């Protein structure tokens, strides 16, 4: 009895070990740019009582409402200087508890659950969800809690409350909620009215909140990206774009070029493992169909819409890999051999890749881009001054300056310029808004509007990636040179 009790605790121990192991990645300072947009919105709410980015102007600059409020409370409790690490650990804990819920849905053996929790937790997308500061740790926790408590334990509160919280985390989660609904109806041949009520309540709540607070139904971030990035392509161009994106975003490993054989191999293996498992007619097939269909459908939708941001694909990448782990863990013959091959030829190389990627990108973001923000913070004491740049994360956060971003995520006025004249919206914004600072990827004095820039701005400082690849540690310096991360910038200041 005691041995059985101890074995039942193994998944809990695995959660603790996985969280502790991933704490090491905090040393890389690899935090996603968009996290700082959300955190500035949270601090704007703290300072001005307004959900916005630039003082008292309301704007849904962050795609996630729930994570803004969570970040607000962490700022309130720990202070602006010390909230980041506790929040990242909180995200990691929630994500890993989400993998615990998932293990309960698909596995019976406590040892299998423990191994599953650790191995799924150290895959690249799992590491990113845990440490990059985005809302996906909370989201994964809520989605798996819905499946576990709502659809496995039949808790009415979960069917009503969790869809609301999921929708408030990201509005595009309607894809997940919809697929779960359809699979449930097909499987059980009946309608869960509590879930219908919860889903409707979630949709009505988030749309009502957007409309009553911001005067818009859909988050500004979605509208801004669609406005700027939308292009008219032929069918052939769309297909080519999809295939190129498939190699880069479907799988966990990006490779240079238009074709990624690793993605294709893993995709096929995932599909074969899924087919093998669902042919066994186990009770868990109900949940396997939910997560596998969601993984495929969400990725196809976002790839077809040319959504070229990594984080959209993290959760699907993890869920699509679940059948592979189940298949290997439940092998009755040579299981240890299968598991060893998986660890040696996939898990460890992917973990090594993610470690190098995190170190290099952490240097490019935390040391380089944050350094630009700190430079501006020291130089410009008047925080009412404006800067036009892209992206709107690190540099606005650490400089404290009011911000116009090229996409229009944090400032709606630039969207007006995009609508009027998309080809010249940047220079028109400069002429109309006259920001004190311009931060550009290119040399504006060689631009087609060089005469205007030369007349009204001067080059203040050049920021170059090559100057940020040095380290006293030879290994770190080699990693920085192996994968340079960041963008060269030119900083201009207005002179008249």
Coordinates of N, CA and C in Angstrom, one line a residue, residues 37-213:
X37 N 5.6 44.1 -23.9 CA 4.4 44.9 -24.3 C 3.3 44.6 -23.2
X38 N 3.1 43.4 -22.9 CA 2.1 43.0 -21.9 C 2.4 43.6 -20.6
X39 N 3.7 43.5 -20.2 CA 4.1 44.0 -18.9 C 4.0 45.6 -18.8
X40 N 4.3 46.2 -19.9 CA 4.1 47.7 -19.9 C 2.7 48.1 -19.8
X41 N 1.8 47.3 -20.4 CA 0.4 47.6 -20.3 C -0.1 47.4 -18.8
X42 N 0.4 46.3 -18.2 CA 0.1 46.1 -16.8 C 0.6 47.2 -15.9
X43 N 1.8 47.7 -16.2 CA 2.3 48.8 -15.4 C 1.6 50.2 -15.7
X44 N 1.1 50.3 -16.9 CA 0.3 51.4 -17.3 C -1.0 51.4 -16.5
X45 N -1.5 50.2 -16.3 CA -2.7 50.1 -15.5 C -2.4 50.4 -14.0
X46 N -1.3 50.0 -13.6 CA -0.8 50.3 -12.2 C -0.6 51.8 -12.0
X47 N 0.0 52.5 -13.0 CA 0.3 53.9 -12.8 C -0.8 54.9 -13.2
X48 N -1.6 54.5 -14.2 CA -2.6 55.5 -14.7 C -4.1 54.9 -14.5
X49 N -4.2 53.7 -14.0 CA -5.5 53.1 -13.9 C -6.2 52.8 -15.3
X50 N -5.4 52.7 -16.3 CA -5.9 52.6 -17.7 C -5.2 51.4 -18.4
X51 N -5.9 50.5 -19.0 CA -5.3 49.5 -19.8 C -4.9 50.1 -21.1
X52 N -3.6 50.4 -21.2 CA -3.1 51.1 -22.4 C -1.6 51.0 -22.4
X53 N -1.0 51.8 -23.3 CA 0.5 51.7 -23.4 C 1.2 53.1 -23.2
X54 N 0.5 54.1 -23.6 CA 1.0 55.5 -23.5 C 0.1 56.3 -22.6
X55 N 0.2 56.1 -21.3 CA -0.5 56.9 -20.4 C -2.0 56.7 -20.3
X56 N -2.7 57.7 -20.5 CA -4.2 57.7 -20.3 C -5.0 57.2 -21.5
X57 N -4.3 56.9 -22.6 CA -5.0 56.5 -23.8 C -5.3 55.0 -23.7
X58 N -6.6 54.6 -23.8 CA -7.0 53.2 -23.8 C -6.6 52.5 -25.1
X59 N -6.0 51.4 -25.0 CA -5.7 50.6 -26.2 C -5.4 49.2 -25.8
X60 N -5.9 48.2 -26.6 CA -5.6 46.8 -26.3 C -4.3 46.4 -27.0
X61 N -3.2 46.9 -26.4 CA -1.9 46.7 -27.0 C -1.4 45.3 -26.8
X62 N -2.0 44.6 -25.8 CA -1.7 43.2 -25.6 C -2.8 42.3 -26.1
X63 N -2.5 41.2 -26.7 CA -3.5 40.3 -27.2 C -4.2 39.6 -26.0
X64 N -3.6 39.5 -24.9 CA -4.2 38.8 -23.8 C -4.7 39.7 -22.7
X65 N -5.9 39.6 -22.3 CA -6.4 40.4 -21.2 C -6.1 39.8 -19.8
X66 N -6.3 38.5 -19.7 CA -6.1 37.8 -18.4 C -4.7 37.9 -17.9
X67 N -3.7 37.8 -18.9 CA -2.3 37.8 -18.5 C -1.9 39.3 -18.1
X68 N -2.6 40.2 -18.7 CA -2.3 41.6 -18.3 C -2.7 41.8 -16.8
X69 N -3.9 41.3 -16.4 CA -4.3 41.4 -15.0 C -3.4 40.6 -14.0
X70 N -3.0 39.4 -14.5 CA -2.0 38.6 -13.7 C -0.7 39.3 -13.5
X71 N -0.2 39.9 -14.6 CA 1.1 40.7 -14.6 C 0.9 41.9 -13.7
X72 N -0.3 42.5 -13.7 CA -0.6 43.7 -12.8 C -0.4 43.3 -11.4
X73 N -1.0 42.2 -11.0 CA -0.9 41.7 -9.6 C 0.5 41.4 -9.2
X74 N 1.3 40.8 -10.1 CA 2.7 40.5 -9.8 C 3.5 41.8 -9.6
X75 N 3.2 42.8 -10.4 CA 3.8 44.1 -10.2 C 3.5 44.7 -8.9
X76 N 2.2 44.6 -8.6 CA 1.7 45.1 -7.3 C 2.3 44.5 -6.1
X77 N 2.5 43.2 -6.2 CA 3.0 42.4 -5.0 C 4.5 42.5 -4.9
X78 N 5.2 42.3 -6.0 CA 6.7 42.2 -6.0 C 7.4 43.5 -6.4
X79 N 6.6 44.5 -7.0 CA 7.2 45.7 -7.4 C 7.8 45.6 -8.9
X80 N 7.9 46.7 -9.5 CA 8.3 46.8 -10.9 C 9.7 46.2 -11.1
X81 N 10.6 46.3 -10.1 CA 12.0 45.9 -10.3 C 12.1 44.4 -10.1
X82 N 11.2 43.7 -9.4 CA 11.4 42.3 -9.0 C 10.3 41.3 -9.4
X83 N 9.4 41.8 -10.2 CA 8.3 40.9 -10.5 C 8.5 39.8 -11.6
X84 N 9.6 40.1 -12.5 CA 9.7 39.2 -13.7 C 10.0 37.8 -13.3
X85 N 11.1 37.5 -12.5 CA 11.4 36.2 -12.1 C 10.3 35.4 -11.5
X86 N 9.6 36.0 -10.4 CA 8.5 35.3 -9.9 C 7.4 34.9 -10.9
X87 N 7.1 35.9 -11.8 CA 6.1 35.6 -12.8 C 6.5 34.5 -13.8
X88 N 7.8 34.5 -14.2 CA 8.3 33.4 -15.1 C 8.2 32.1 -14.4
X89 N 8.5 32.0 -13.1 CA 8.4 30.7 -12.3 C 6.9 30.3 -12.2
X90 N 6.1 31.3 -12.0 CA 4.6 31.0 -11.9 C 4.1 30.4 -13.2
X91 N 4.6 31.0 -14.4 CA 4.2 30.5 -15.7 C 4.7 29.0 -15.9
X92 N 5.9 28.8 -15.4 CA 6.5 27.4 -15.6 C 5.7 26.4 -14.7
X93 N 5.4 26.8 -13.5 CA 4.7 25.9 -12.6 C 3.3 25.6 -13.2
X94 N 2.6 26.6 -13.7 CA 1.2 26.4 -14.3 C 1.3 25.5 -15.5
X95 N 2.3 25.7 -16.4 CA 2.4 24.9 -17.5 C 2.7 23.4 -17.2
X96 N 3.6 23.2 -16.2 CA 3.9 21.9 -15.8 C 2.8 21.2 -15.1
X97 N 2.0 21.9 -14.4 CA 0.7 21.3 -13.8 C -0.2 20.9 -14.9
X98 N -0.2 21.7 -16.0 CA -1.0 21.4 -17.1 C -0.6 20.1 -17.8
X99 N 0.7 19.8 -17.8 CA 1.2 18.5 -18.3 C 0.8 17.4 -17.4
X100 N 0.7 17.7 -16.1 CA 0.2 16.7 -15.1 C -1.2 16.3 -15.4
X101 N -2.1 17.3 -15.6 CA -3.5 17.0 -16.0 C -3.5 16.2 -17.3
X102 N -2.7 16.5 -18.3 CA -2.7 15.8 -19.5 C -2.3 14.4 -19.3
X103 N -1.3 14.1 -18.5 CA -0.8 12.8 -18.2 C -1.9 11.9 -17.6
X104 N -2.7 12.5 -16.7 CA -3.8 11.8 -16.1 C -4.9 11.4 -17.1
X105 N -5.0 12.2 -18.2 CA -6.0 11.9 -19.2 C -5.6 10.7 -20.2
X106 N -4.3 10.6 -20.3 CA -3.8 9.7 -21.4 C -3.0 8.5 -20.9
X107 N -2.6 8.5 -19.7 CA -1.7 7.4 -19.1 C -2.2 6.9 -17.8
X108 N -1.9 5.7 -17.5 CA -2.4 5.0 -16.2 C -1.2 4.8 -15.3
X109 N -0.1 4.4 -15.8 CA 1.1 4.0 -15.0 C 1.7 5.3 -14.4
X110 N 1.9 5.4 -13.1 CA 2.5 6.6 -12.5 C 3.9 6.8 -13.0
X111 N 4.7 5.8 -13.3 CA 6.0 5.9 -13.8 C 6.0 6.5 -15.2
X112 N 5.1 6.1 -16.0 CA 4.9 6.6 -17.4 C 4.5 8.1 -17.3
X113 N 3.6 8.4 -16.4 CA 3.2 9.8 -16.2 C 4.4 10.7 -15.8
X114 N 5.2 10.2 -14.9 CA 6.4 11.0 -14.5 C 7.4 11.3 -15.6
X115 N 7.7 10.2 -16.3 CA 8.6 10.3 -17.5 C 8.0 11.3 -18.5
X116 N 6.7 11.1 -18.8 CA 6.0 11.9 -19.8 C 6.1 13.4 -19.4
X117 N 5.8 13.7 -18.1 CA 5.8 15.1 -17.6 C 7.2 15.7 -17.8
X118 N 8.3 15.0 -17.5 CA 9.6 15.5 -17.7 C 10.0 15.7 -19.1
X119 N 9.8 14.7 -19.9 CA 10.2 14.7 -21.3 C 9.5 15.8 -22.1
X120 N 8.1 15.8 -21.9 CA 7.4 16.8 -22.6 C 7.7 18.2 -22.2
X121 N 8.2 18.3 -20.9 CA 8.5 19.6 -20.3 C 9.8 20.2 -20.7
X122 N 10.7 19.4 -21.3 CA 12.0 19.9 -21.7 C 12.1 20.0 -23.3
X123 N 11.0 19.8 -24.0 CA 11.0 20.1 -25.4 C 11.1 21.6 -25.7
X124 N 11.6 22.0 -26.8 CA 11.8 23.4 -27.1 C 10.5 24.3 -26.8
X125 N 9.3 23.9 -27.4 CA 8.2 24.8 -27.1 C 7.8 24.8 -25.7
X126 N 8.0 23.8 -24.9 CA 7.7 23.7 -23.5 C 8.6 24.7 -22.7
X127 N 9.9 24.7 -23.1 CA 10.8 25.6 -22.5 C 10.4 27.0 -22.8
X128 N 10.1 27.3 -24.0 CA 9.7 28.7 -24.4 C 8.5 29.1 -23.6
X129 N 7.5 28.2 -23.5 CA 6.2 28.6 -22.8 C 6.6 28.9 -21.4
X130 N 7.5 28.2 -20.8 CA 7.9 28.4 -19.4 C 8.7 29.6 -19.1
X131 N 9.6 30.0 -19.9 CA 10.5 31.1 -19.6 C 10.4 32.4 -20.4
X132 N 9.7 32.4 -21.5 CA 9.7 33.5 -22.4 C 8.8 34.7 -21.9
X133 N 8.0 34.4 -20.9 CA 7.2 35.5 -20.3 C 5.8 35.7 -21.0
X134 N 5.5 34.8 -21.9 CA 4.2 35.0 -22.6 C 3.1 34.3 -21.8
X135 N 1.8 34.4 -22.4 CA 0.6 34.0 -21.6 C 0.4 32.5 -21.8
X136 N 1.2 31.7 -22.5 CA 0.9 30.4 -22.9 C 1.0 29.4 -21.7
X137 N 1.7 29.7 -20.7 CA 1.8 28.8 -19.5 C 0.4 28.8 -18.8
X138 N -0.2 30.0 -18.6 CA -1.5 30.1 -18.1 C -2.5 29.4 -19.0
X139 N -2.4 29.7 -20.3 CA -3.3 29.1 -21.3 C -3.3 27.6 -21.3
X140 N -2.1 27.0 -21.4 CA -2.0 25.6 -21.4 C -2.6 25.0 -20.1
X141 N -2.4 25.6 -19.0 CA -2.9 25.1 -17.7 C -4.4 25.1 -17.8
X142 N -5.0 26.2 -18.2 CA -6.5 26.3 -18.3 C -7.1 25.3 -19.3
X143 N -6.5 25.2 -20.4 CA -7.0 24.2 -21.4 C -7.0 22.8 -20.9
X144 N -5.9 22.4 -20.3 CA -5.8 21.0 -19.8 C -6.7 20.8 -18.6
X145 N -6.8 21.9 -17.8 CA -7.7 21.8 -16.6 C -9.2 21.6 -17.1
X146 N -9.5 22.3 -18.2 CA -10.9 22.1 -18.8 C -11.1 20.7 -19.2
X147 N -10.1 20.1 -19.9 CA -10.2 18.7 -20.3 C -10.3 17.7 -19.1
X148 N -9.5 18.0 -18.1 CA -9.4 17.1 -16.9 C -10.6 17.2 -16.0
X149 N -10.9 18.5 -15.6 CA -12.0 18.6 -14.6 C -13.4 18.7 -15.3
X150 N -13.4 19.3 -16.5 CA -14.7 19.4 -17.2 C -15.1 18.2 -17.9
X151 N -14.2 17.6 -18.7 CA -14.6 16.5 -19.6 C -14.2 15.1 -19.0
X152 N -13.3 15.0 -18.1 CA -13.0 13.7 -17.5 C -13.7 13.6 -16.1
X153 N -13.7 14.6 -15.3 CA -14.3 14.6 -14.0 C -15.7 15.1 -14.0
X154 N -16.2 15.6 -15.1 CA -17.6 16.1 -15.3 C -17.9 17.2 -14.2
X155 N -17.0 18.1 -13.9 CA -17.3 19.2 -13.0 C -18.0 20.3 -13.7
X156 N -19.2 20.7 -13.2 CA -20.0 21.7 -13.9 C -19.3 23.1 -13.8
X157 N -18.6 23.4 -12.7 CA -18.0 24.7 -12.6 C -16.9 24.8 -13.6
X158 N -16.2 23.7 -14.0 CA -15.1 23.8 -15.0 C -15.6 24.1 -16.3
X159 N -16.8 23.4 -16.7 CA -17.4 23.6 -18.0 C -17.9 25.0 -18.2
X160 N -18.2 25.7 -17.1 CA -18.8 27.1 -17.2 C -17.7 28.1 -17.0
X161 N -16.8 28.0 -16.0 CA -15.8 29.0 -15.7 C -14.6 29.0 -16.6
X162 N -14.1 27.8 -16.9 CA -12.8 27.7 -17.6 C -12.9 28.3 -19.0
X163 N -14.0 28.0 -19.8 CA -14.0 28.7 -21.1 C -14.0 30.2 -21.1
X164 N -14.5 30.8 -20.0 CA -14.5 32.2 -19.9 C -13.0 32.7 -19.7
X165 N -12.3 32.0 -18.8 CA -10.9 32.4 -18.5 C -10.0 32.1 -19.7
X166 N -10.3 31.0 -20.5 CA -9.5 30.7 -21.7 C -9.7 31.8 -22.7
X167 N -11.0 32.2 -22.9 CA -11.3 33.3 -23.9 C -10.6 34.6 -23.5
X168 N -10.6 34.9 -22.2 CA -10.0 36.1 -21.8 C -8.4 36.1 -21.9
X169 N -7.9 34.9 -22.0 CA -6.4 34.7 -22.2 C -6.0 35.0 -23.6
X170 N -6.8 34.4 -24.5 CA -6.6 34.7 -26.0 C -7.9 34.5 -26.7
X171 N -8.3 35.4 -27.5 CA -9.6 35.3 -28.2 C -9.5 34.2 -29.3
X172 N -8.3 33.8 -29.8 CA -8.2 32.8 -30.8 C -8.4 31.4 -30.3
X173 N -8.5 31.3 -28.9 CA -8.8 30.0 -28.3 C -10.2 29.4 -28.6
X174 N -11.0 30.2 -29.3 CA -12.2 29.7 -29.8 C -12.0 28.5 -30.7
X175 N -10.9 28.4 -31.3 CA -10.5 27.2 -32.1 C -10.5 25.9 -31.2
X176 N -9.8 26.1 -30.1 CA -9.6 24.9 -29.2 C -11.0 24.6 -28.6
X177 N -11.7 25.6 -28.1 CA -13.0 25.3 -27.5 C -14.0 24.7 -28.5
X178 N -13.9 25.1 -29.8 CA -14.8 24.6 -30.8 C -14.5 23.2 -31.1
X179 N -13.3 22.8 -31.2 CA -12.9 21.4 -31.6 C -13.2 20.5 -30.4
X180 N -13.0 20.9 -29.2 CA -13.4 20.1 -28.1 C -14.9 19.9 -28.1
X181 N -15.7 20.9 -28.4 CA -17.1 20.8 -28.5 C -17.6 19.8 -29.5
X182 N -17.0 19.8 -30.7 CA -17.4 19.0 -31.8 C -17.0 17.5 -31.5
X183 N -15.8 17.3 -31.0 CA -15.4 15.9 -30.7 C -16.3 15.3 -29.6
X184 N -16.6 16.2 -28.6 CA -17.4 15.7 -27.5 C -18.8 15.3 -28.0
X185 N -19.4 16.1 -28.9 CA -20.7 15.7 -29.5 C -20.6 14.4 -30.3
X186 N -19.6 14.3 -31.1 CA -19.5 13.1 -32.0 C -19.3 11.9 -31.1
X187 N -18.5 12.0 -30.0 CA -18.1 10.9 -29.2 C -19.3 10.4 -28.3
X188 N -19.9 11.4 -27.7 CA -20.9 11.0 -26.7 C -22.4 11.1 -27.2
X189 N -22.5 11.7 -28.4 CA -23.9 11.8 -29.0 C -24.9 12.6 -28.0
X190 N -24.3 13.5 -27.3 CA -25.2 14.4 -26.5 C -24.5 15.8 -26.3
X191 N -25.3 16.8 -26.0 CA -24.8 18.1 -25.8 C -24.6 18.4 -24.3
X192 N -23.4 18.9 -24.0 CA -23.2 19.4 -22.6 C -23.6 20.9 -22.6
X193 N -24.8 21.1 -22.0 CA -25.4 22.4 -22.0 C -24.6 23.4 -21.1
X194 N -24.0 22.8 -20.1 CA -23.1 23.7 -19.2 C -21.9 24.2 -20.0
X195 N -21.4 23.4 -20.9 CA -20.2 23.8 -21.7 C -20.7 24.8 -22.8
X196 N -21.9 24.6 -23.3 CA -22.4 25.6 -24.3 C -22.6 26.9 -23.6
X197 N -23.1 26.9 -22.4 CA -23.3 28.1 -21.6 C -22.0 28.8 -21.3
X198 N -21.0 28.0 -20.9 CA -19.7 28.5 -20.6 C -19.0 29.1 -21.8
X199 N -19.1 28.5 -22.9 CA -18.5 29.0 -24.2 C -19.2 30.3 -24.6
X200 N -20.5 30.3 -24.6 CA -21.3 31.5 -24.9 C -20.9 32.7 -24.0
X201 N -20.8 32.3 -22.7 CA -20.5 33.3 -21.7 C -19.1 33.9 -21.9
X202 N -18.2 33.0 -22.3 CA -16.8 33.5 -22.6 C -16.8 34.4 -23.8
X203 N -17.5 34.0 -24.9 CA -17.5 34.9 -26.1 C -18.1 36.2 -25.8
X204 N -19.3 36.2 -25.2 CA -20.0 37.4 -24.9 C -19.2 38.3 -23.9
X205 N -18.6 37.7 -22.9 CA -17.8 38.5 -21.9 C -16.6 39.2 -22.6
X206 N -15.8 38.5 -23.4 CA -14.7 39.1 -23.9 C -15.0 40.1 -25.0
X207 N -16.1 39.9 -25.8 CA -16.5 40.9 -26.8 C -17.1 42.1 -26.1
X208 N -17.9 41.8 -25.1 CA -18.5 43.0 -24.4 C -17.4 43.8 -23.7
X209 N -16.4 43.1 -23.1 CA -15.3 43.9 -22.4 C -14.6 44.7 -23.5
X210 N -14.3 44.1 -24.6 CA -13.6 44.9 -25.7 C -14.4 46.1 -26.1
X211 N -15.7 45.9 -26.3 CA -16.5 46.9 -26.8 C -16.8 48.1 -25.8
X212 N -17.1 47.7 -24.6 CA -17.4 48.7 -23.6 C -16.1 49.4 -23.1
X213 N -15.0 48.8 -23.1 CA -13.8 49.4 -22.6 C -13.0 50.1 -23.7

